[in-house]
Tab-separated table of C-alpha atoms and ligand atoms in Angstrom:
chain	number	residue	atom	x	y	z
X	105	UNK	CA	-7.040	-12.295	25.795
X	106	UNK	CA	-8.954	-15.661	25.675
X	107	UNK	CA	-9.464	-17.267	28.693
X	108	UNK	CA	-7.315	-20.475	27.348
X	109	UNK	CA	-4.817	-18.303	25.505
X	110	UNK	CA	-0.816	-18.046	25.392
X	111	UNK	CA	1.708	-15.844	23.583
X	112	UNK	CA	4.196	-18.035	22.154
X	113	UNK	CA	7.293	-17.095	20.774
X	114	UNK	CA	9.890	-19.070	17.952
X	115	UNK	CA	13.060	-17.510	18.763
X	116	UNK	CA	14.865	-17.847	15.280
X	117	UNK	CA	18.664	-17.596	15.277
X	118	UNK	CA	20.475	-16.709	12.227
X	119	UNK	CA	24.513	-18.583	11.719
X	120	UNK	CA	26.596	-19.932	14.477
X	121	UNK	CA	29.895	-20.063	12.978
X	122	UNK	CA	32.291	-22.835	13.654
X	123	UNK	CA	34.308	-20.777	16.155
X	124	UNK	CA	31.551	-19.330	17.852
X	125	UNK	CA	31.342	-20.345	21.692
X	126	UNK	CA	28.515	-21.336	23.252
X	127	UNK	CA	28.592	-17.735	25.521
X	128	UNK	CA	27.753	-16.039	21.543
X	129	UNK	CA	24.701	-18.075	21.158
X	130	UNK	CA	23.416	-17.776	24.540
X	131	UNK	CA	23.907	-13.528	24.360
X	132	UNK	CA	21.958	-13.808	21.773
X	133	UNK	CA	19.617	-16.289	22.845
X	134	UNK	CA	18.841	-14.241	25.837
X	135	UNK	CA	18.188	-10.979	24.216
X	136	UNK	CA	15.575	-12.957	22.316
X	137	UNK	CA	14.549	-14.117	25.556
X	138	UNK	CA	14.129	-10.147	26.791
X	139	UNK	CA	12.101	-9.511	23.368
X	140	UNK	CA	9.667	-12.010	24.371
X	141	UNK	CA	8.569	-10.952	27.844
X	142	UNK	CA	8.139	-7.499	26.401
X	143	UNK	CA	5.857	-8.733	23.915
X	144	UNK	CA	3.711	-10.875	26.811
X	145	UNK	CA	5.122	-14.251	25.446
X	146	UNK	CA	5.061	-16.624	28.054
X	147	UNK	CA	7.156	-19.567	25.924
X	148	UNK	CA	9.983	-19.347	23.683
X	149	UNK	CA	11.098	-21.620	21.166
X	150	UNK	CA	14.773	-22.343	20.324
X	151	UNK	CA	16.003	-24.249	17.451
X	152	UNK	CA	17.705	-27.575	17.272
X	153	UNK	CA	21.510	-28.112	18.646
X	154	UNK	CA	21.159	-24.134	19.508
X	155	UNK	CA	23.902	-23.912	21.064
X	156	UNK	CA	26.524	-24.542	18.005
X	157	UNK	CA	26.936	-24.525	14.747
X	158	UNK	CA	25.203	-27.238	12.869
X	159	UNK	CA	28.074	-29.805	13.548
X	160	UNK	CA	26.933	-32.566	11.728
X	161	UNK	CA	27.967	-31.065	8.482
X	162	UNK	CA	31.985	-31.194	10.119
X	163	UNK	CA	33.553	-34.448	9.994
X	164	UNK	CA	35.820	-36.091	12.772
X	165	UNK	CA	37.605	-38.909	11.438
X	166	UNK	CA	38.137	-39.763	15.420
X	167	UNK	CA	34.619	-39.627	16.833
X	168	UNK	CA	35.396	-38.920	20.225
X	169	UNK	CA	36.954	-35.143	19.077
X	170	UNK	CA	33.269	-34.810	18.256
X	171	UNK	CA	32.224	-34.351	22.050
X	172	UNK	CA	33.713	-30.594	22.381
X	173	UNK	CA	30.009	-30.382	20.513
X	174	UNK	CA	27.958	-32.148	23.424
X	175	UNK	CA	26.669	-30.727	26.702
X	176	UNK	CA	27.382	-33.333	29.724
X	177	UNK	CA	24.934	-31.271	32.275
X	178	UNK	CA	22.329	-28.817	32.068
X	179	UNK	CA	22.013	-26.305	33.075
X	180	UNK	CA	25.577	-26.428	32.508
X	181	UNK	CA	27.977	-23.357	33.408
X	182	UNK	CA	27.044	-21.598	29.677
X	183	UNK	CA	23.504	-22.203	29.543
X	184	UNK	CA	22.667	-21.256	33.270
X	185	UNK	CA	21.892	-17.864	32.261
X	186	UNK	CA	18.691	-19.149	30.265
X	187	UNK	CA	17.101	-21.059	33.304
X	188	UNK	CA	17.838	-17.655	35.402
X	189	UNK	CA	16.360	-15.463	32.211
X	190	UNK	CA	13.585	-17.951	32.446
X	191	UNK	CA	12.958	-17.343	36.308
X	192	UNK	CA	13.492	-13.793	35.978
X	193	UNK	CA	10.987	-12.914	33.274
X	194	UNK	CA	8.918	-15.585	34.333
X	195	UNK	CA	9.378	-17.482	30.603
X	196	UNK	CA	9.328	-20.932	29.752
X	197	UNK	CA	11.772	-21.860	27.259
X	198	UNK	CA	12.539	-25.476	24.706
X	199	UNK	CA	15.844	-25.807	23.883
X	200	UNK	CA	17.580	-27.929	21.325
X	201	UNK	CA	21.452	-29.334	22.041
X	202	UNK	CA	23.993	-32.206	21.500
X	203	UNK	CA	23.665	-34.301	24.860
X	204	UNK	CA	26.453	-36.459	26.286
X	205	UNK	CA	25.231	-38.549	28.992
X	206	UNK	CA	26.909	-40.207	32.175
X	207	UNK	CA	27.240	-42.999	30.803
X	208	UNK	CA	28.563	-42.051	27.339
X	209	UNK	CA	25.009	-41.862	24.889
X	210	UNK	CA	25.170	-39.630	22.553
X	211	UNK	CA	21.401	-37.932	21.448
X	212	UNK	CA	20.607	-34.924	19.255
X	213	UNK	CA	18.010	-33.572	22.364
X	214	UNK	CA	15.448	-31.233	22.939
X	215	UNK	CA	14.441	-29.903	26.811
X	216	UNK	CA	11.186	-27.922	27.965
X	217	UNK	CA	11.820	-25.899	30.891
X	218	UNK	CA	9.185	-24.274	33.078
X	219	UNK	CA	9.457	-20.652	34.098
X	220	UNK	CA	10.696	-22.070	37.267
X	221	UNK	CA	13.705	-23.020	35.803
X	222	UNK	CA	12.773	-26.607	35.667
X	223	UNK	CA	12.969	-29.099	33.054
X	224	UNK	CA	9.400	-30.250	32.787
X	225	UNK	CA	10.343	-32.668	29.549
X	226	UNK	CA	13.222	-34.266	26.803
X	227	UNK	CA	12.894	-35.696	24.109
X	228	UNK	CA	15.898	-37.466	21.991
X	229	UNK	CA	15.519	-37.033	18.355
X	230	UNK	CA	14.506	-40.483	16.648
X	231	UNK	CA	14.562	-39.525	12.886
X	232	UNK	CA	18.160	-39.179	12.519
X	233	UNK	CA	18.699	-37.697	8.652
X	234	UNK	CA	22.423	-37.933	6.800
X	235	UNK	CA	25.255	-40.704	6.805
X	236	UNK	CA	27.158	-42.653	9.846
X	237	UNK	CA	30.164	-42.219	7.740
X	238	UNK	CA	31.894	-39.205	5.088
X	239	UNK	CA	30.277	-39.597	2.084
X	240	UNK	CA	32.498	-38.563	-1.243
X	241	UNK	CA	30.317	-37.374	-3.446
X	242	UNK	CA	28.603	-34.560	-0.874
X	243	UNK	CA	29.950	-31.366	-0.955
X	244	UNK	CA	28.701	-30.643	2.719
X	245	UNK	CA	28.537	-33.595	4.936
X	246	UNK	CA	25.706	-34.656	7.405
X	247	UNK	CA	26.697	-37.045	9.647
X	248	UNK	CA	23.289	-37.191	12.261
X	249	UNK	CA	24.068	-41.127	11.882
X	250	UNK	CA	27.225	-40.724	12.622
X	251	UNK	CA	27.201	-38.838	16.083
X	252	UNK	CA	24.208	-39.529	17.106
X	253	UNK	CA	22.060	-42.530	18.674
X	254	UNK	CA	18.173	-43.127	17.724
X	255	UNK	CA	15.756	-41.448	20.407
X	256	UNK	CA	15.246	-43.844	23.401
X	257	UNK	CA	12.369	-41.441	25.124
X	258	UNK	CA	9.324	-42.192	22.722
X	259	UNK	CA	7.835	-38.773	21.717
X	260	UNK	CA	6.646	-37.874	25.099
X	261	UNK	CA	3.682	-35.477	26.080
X	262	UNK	CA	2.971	-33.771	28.711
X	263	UNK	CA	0.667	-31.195	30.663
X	264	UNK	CA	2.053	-28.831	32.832
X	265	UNK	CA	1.181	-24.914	33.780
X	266	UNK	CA	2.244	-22.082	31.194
X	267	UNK	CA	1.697	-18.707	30.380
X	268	UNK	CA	-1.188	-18.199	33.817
X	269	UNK	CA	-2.818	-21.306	32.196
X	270	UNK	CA	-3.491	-24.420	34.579
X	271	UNK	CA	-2.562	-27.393	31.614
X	272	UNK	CA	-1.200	-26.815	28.598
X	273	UNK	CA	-0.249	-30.800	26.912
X	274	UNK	CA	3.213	-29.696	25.171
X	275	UNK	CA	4.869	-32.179	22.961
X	276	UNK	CA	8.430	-32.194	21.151
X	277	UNK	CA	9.868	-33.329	18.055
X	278	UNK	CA	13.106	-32.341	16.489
X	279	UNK	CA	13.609	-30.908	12.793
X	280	UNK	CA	13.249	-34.328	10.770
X	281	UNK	CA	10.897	-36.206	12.809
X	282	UNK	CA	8.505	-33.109	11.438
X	283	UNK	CA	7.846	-34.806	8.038
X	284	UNK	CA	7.045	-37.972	9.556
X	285	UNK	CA	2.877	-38.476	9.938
X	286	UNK	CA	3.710	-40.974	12.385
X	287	UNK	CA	5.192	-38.752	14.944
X	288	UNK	CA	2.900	-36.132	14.684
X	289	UNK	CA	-0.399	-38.863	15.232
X	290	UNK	CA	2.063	-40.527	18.645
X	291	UNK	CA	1.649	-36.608	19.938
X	292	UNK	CA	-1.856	-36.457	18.679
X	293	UNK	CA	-2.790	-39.805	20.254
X	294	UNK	CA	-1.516	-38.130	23.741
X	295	UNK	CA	-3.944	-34.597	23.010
X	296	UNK	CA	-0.540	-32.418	22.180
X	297	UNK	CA	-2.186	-29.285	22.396
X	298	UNK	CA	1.031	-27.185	21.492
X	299	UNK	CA	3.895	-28.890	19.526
X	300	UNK	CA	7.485	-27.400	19.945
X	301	UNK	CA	9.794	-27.714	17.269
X	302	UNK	CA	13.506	-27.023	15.884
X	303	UNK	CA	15.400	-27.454	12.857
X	304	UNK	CA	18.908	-26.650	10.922
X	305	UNK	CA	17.807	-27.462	7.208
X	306	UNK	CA	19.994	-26.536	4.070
X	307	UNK	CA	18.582	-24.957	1.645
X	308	UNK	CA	20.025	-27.035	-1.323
X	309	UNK	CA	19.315	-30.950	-1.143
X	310	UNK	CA	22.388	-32.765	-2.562
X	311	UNK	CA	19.954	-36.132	-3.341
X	312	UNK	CA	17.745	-33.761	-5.164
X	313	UNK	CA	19.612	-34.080	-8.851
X	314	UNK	CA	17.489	-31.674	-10.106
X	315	UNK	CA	14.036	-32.706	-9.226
X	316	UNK	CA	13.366	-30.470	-6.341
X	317	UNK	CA	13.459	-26.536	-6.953
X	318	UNK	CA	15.108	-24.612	-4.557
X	319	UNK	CA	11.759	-22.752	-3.144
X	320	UNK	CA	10.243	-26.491	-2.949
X	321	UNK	CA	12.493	-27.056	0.241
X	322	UNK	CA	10.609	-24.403	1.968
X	323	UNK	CA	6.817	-25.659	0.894
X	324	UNK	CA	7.765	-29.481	1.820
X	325	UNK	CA	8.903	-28.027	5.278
X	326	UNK	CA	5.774	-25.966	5.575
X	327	UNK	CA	3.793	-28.790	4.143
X	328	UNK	CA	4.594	-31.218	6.809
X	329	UNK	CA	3.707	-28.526	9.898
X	330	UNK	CA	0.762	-27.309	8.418
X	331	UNK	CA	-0.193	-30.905	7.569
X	332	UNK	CA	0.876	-32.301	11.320
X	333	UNK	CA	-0.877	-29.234	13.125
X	334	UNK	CA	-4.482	-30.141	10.829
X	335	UNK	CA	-4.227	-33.315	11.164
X	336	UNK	CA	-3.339	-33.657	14.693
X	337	UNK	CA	-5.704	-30.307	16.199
X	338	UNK	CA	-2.617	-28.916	17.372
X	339	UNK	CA	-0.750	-25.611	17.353
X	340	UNK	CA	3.411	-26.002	16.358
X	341	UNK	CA	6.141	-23.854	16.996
X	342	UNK	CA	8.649	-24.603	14.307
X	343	UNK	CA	11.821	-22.719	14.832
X	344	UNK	CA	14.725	-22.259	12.554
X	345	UNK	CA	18.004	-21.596	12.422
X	346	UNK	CA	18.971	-19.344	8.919
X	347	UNK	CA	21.251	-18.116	6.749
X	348	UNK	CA	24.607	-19.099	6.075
X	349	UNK	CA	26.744	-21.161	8.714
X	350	UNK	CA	30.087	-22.467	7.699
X	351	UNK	CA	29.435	-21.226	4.245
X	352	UNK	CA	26.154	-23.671	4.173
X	353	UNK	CA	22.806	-22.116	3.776
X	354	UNK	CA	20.206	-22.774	6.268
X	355	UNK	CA	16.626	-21.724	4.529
X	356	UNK	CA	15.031	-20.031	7.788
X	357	UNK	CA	11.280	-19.598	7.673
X	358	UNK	CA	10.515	-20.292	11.064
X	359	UNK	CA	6.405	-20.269	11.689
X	360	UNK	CA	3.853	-20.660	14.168
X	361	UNK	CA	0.692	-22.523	12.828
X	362	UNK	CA	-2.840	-23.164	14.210
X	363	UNK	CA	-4.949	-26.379	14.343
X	364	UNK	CA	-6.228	-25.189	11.239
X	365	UNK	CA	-3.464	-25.573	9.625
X	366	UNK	CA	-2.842	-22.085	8.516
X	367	UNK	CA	0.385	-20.182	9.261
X	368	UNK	CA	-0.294	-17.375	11.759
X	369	UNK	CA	3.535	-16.131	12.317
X	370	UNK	CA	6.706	-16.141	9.572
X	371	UNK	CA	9.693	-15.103	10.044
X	372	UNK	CA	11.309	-13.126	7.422
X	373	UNK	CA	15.033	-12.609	7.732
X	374	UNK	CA	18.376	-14.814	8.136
X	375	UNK	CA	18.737	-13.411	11.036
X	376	UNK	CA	18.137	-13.470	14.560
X	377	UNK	CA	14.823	-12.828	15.187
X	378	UNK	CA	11.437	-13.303	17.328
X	379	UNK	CA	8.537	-14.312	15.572
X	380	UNK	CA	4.464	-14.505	18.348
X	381	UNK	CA	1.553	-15.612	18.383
X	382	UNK	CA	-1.297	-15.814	20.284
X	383	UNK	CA	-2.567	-19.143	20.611
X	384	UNK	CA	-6.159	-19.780	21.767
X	385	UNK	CA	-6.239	-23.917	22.747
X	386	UNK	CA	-9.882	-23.980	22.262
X	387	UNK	CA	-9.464	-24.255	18.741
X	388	UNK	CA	-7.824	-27.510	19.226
X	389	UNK	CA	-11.536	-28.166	20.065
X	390	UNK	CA	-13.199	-28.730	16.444
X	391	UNK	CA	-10.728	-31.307	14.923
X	392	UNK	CA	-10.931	-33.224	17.973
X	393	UNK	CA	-14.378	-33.379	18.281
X	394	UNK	CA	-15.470	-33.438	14.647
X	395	UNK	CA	-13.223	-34.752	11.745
X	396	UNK	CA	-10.221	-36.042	13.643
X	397	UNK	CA	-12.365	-37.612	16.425
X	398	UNK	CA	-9.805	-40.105	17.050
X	399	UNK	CA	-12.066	-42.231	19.568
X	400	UNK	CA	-14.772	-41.826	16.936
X	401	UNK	CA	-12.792	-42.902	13.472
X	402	UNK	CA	-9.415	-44.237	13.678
X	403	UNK	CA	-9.123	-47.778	12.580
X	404	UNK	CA	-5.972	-49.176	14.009
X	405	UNK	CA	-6.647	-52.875	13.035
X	406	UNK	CA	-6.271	-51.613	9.216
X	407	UNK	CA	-2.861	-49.712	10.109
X	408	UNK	CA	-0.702	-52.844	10.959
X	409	UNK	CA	1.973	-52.303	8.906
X	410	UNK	CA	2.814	-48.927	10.292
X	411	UNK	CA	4.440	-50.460	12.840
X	412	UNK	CA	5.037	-53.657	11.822
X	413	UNK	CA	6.969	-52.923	8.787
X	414	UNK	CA	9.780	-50.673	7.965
X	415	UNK	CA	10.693	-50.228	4.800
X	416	UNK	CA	8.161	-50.697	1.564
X	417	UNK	CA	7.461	-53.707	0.044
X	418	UNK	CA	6.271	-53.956	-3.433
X	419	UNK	CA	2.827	-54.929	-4.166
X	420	UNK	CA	1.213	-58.548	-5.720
X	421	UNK	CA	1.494	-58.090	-9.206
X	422	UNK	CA	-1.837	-58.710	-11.329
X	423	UNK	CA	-2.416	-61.808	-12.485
X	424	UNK	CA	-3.388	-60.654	-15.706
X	425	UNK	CA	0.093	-59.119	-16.242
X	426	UNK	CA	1.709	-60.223	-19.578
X	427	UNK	CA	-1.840	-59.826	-21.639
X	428	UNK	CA	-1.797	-56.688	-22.076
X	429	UNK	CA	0.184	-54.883	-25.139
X	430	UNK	CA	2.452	-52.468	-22.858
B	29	LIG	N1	18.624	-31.424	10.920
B	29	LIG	C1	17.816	-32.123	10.089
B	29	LIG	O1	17.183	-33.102	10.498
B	29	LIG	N2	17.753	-31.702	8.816
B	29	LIG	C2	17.035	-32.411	7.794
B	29	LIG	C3	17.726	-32.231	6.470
B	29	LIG	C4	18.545	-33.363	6.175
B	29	LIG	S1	19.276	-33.288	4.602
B	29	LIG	C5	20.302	-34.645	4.685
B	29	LIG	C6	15.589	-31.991	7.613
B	29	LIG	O2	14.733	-32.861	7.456
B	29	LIG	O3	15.305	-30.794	7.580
């Protein structure tokens, strides 16, 4: 293997029904986790809130029933066995979950843990998707606004040993957030080498009304990695959760793409299953260094409205508006 190489793994999980417990998904999760080592990986990717069904979609009239979804420690009792699997088979692991904290916050999270069994980074999901309250006219609900709060952790970046390297920078983001440019250039802007990723996305878009083809949810997902992982000279780990949960379809397709953009890994059922890669971080090299030179090119002073502004505004209208015929 290269001498800056790492097996990665996206750890795909197919439905967690309503009643399932959390001890279901973690069974499963860790026989993933066994697959893994035998195949040399030295990371393994979870997807978001792993540890449930997608809960959003369920609405609780009296919020606070929603916190038999959240985790108030971890490792907690139920997901102990992961950091052990992870000291065990020597395995770092990213984990998605519902997080309740001390002091009553409520954040759809993500943690990185080391093959120690330490949690090297979080990150709290800041592009929250769906309503804050039930919405009428959907025939599934999803209520992100609802039971969760915006991100307060920035999307953090950091460098830590994996897989026999000495630094690897790892950033998170969290299912949304992946179709946003701007979080992908934040991690970019802090040399995200490897970007670790989960989602829980339906495969029918209720706002849609027709204009976006069921096999277009798929490409726009893809779209945005491929685009993100090009654009930023980064490898991603996007990992899915699939088929259908609660009688709602979750469209799968977990990948693993390199700086180049290209997909090097696909998953291919609605199932559980483990999708690796080898990753070689020197071909984070050329974008950084050539094209995507950020030192080199970007021109922040022309980009003041990305974070000045939130919403768009429309443009001055021509002055010579009214002249013409149509
Ligand atoms: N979990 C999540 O963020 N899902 C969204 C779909 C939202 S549809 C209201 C996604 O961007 O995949």
């Amino acid at each position: 293997m290269n001498p800056r190489s790492l097996i990665v793994a996206a750890a795909q999980l197919g439905p967690l029904q309503r009643a399932d417990s959390r001890a279901v998904a973690v069974a499963r999760m860790l026989a993933l986790m066994e697959q893994a080592h035998r195949r040399g990986a030295s990371l393994v990717v979870f997807p978001e809130l792993a540890l449930t069904t997608f809960f959003p979609r369920h609405y609780h009239e009296n919020i606070a029933e929603a916190d038999v979804w959240f985790e108030t420690a971890m490792p907690s009792p139920a997901t102990a066995p992961l950091f052990a699997a992870a000291r065990r088979l020597r395995l770092g692991f990213h984990l998605g979950y519902a997080e309740l904290t001390r002091d009553g916050h409520h954040y759809n999270t993500a943690i990185l843990v080391s093959p120690a069994g330490e949690i090297l980074l979080k990150y709290r999901k800041i592009h929250l998707p769906g309503q804050a309250a039930f919405h009428p006219g959907r025939k599934v609900q999803h209520l992100e606004k609802r039971y969760f709060e915006v991100g307060d952790l920035g999307f953090p970046v950091i460098r830590a040993p994996m897989g026999g390297l000495a630094g690897v920078n790892m950033g998170m983001m969290i299912c949304n957030d992946r179709r946003w440019p701007e979080a992908w250039r934040v991690l970019g802007l802090q040399s995200a080498e490897l970007v670790l990723l989960g989602y829980n996305t339906p495969s029918i878009n209720q706002e849609a009304g027709g204009f976006e083809a069921h096999h277009l949810r798929v490409f726009h997902s893809h779209l945005s990695i491929q685009a993100g992982c090009y654009q930023n000279a980064c490898f991603a780990v996007a990992t899915a959760k699939a088929g259908i949960e609660d009688g709602c379809e979750l469209f799968g397709h977990s990948i693993i793409v390199n700086p180049q953009g290209e997909i090097i890994a696909q998953a291919g059922t609605w199932d559980d299953e483990l999708i690796t890669a080898e990753c070689n971080l020197e071909m984070c090299r050329l974008g950084r260094t050539t094209i995507f030179d950020f030192a080199a090119h970007r021109r922040p002073e022309a980009y003041a409205r990305i974070t000045a502004q939130t919403g768009a505004e429309p443009p001055p209208v021509w002055p010579g508006q009214g002249r013409t015929s149509s």
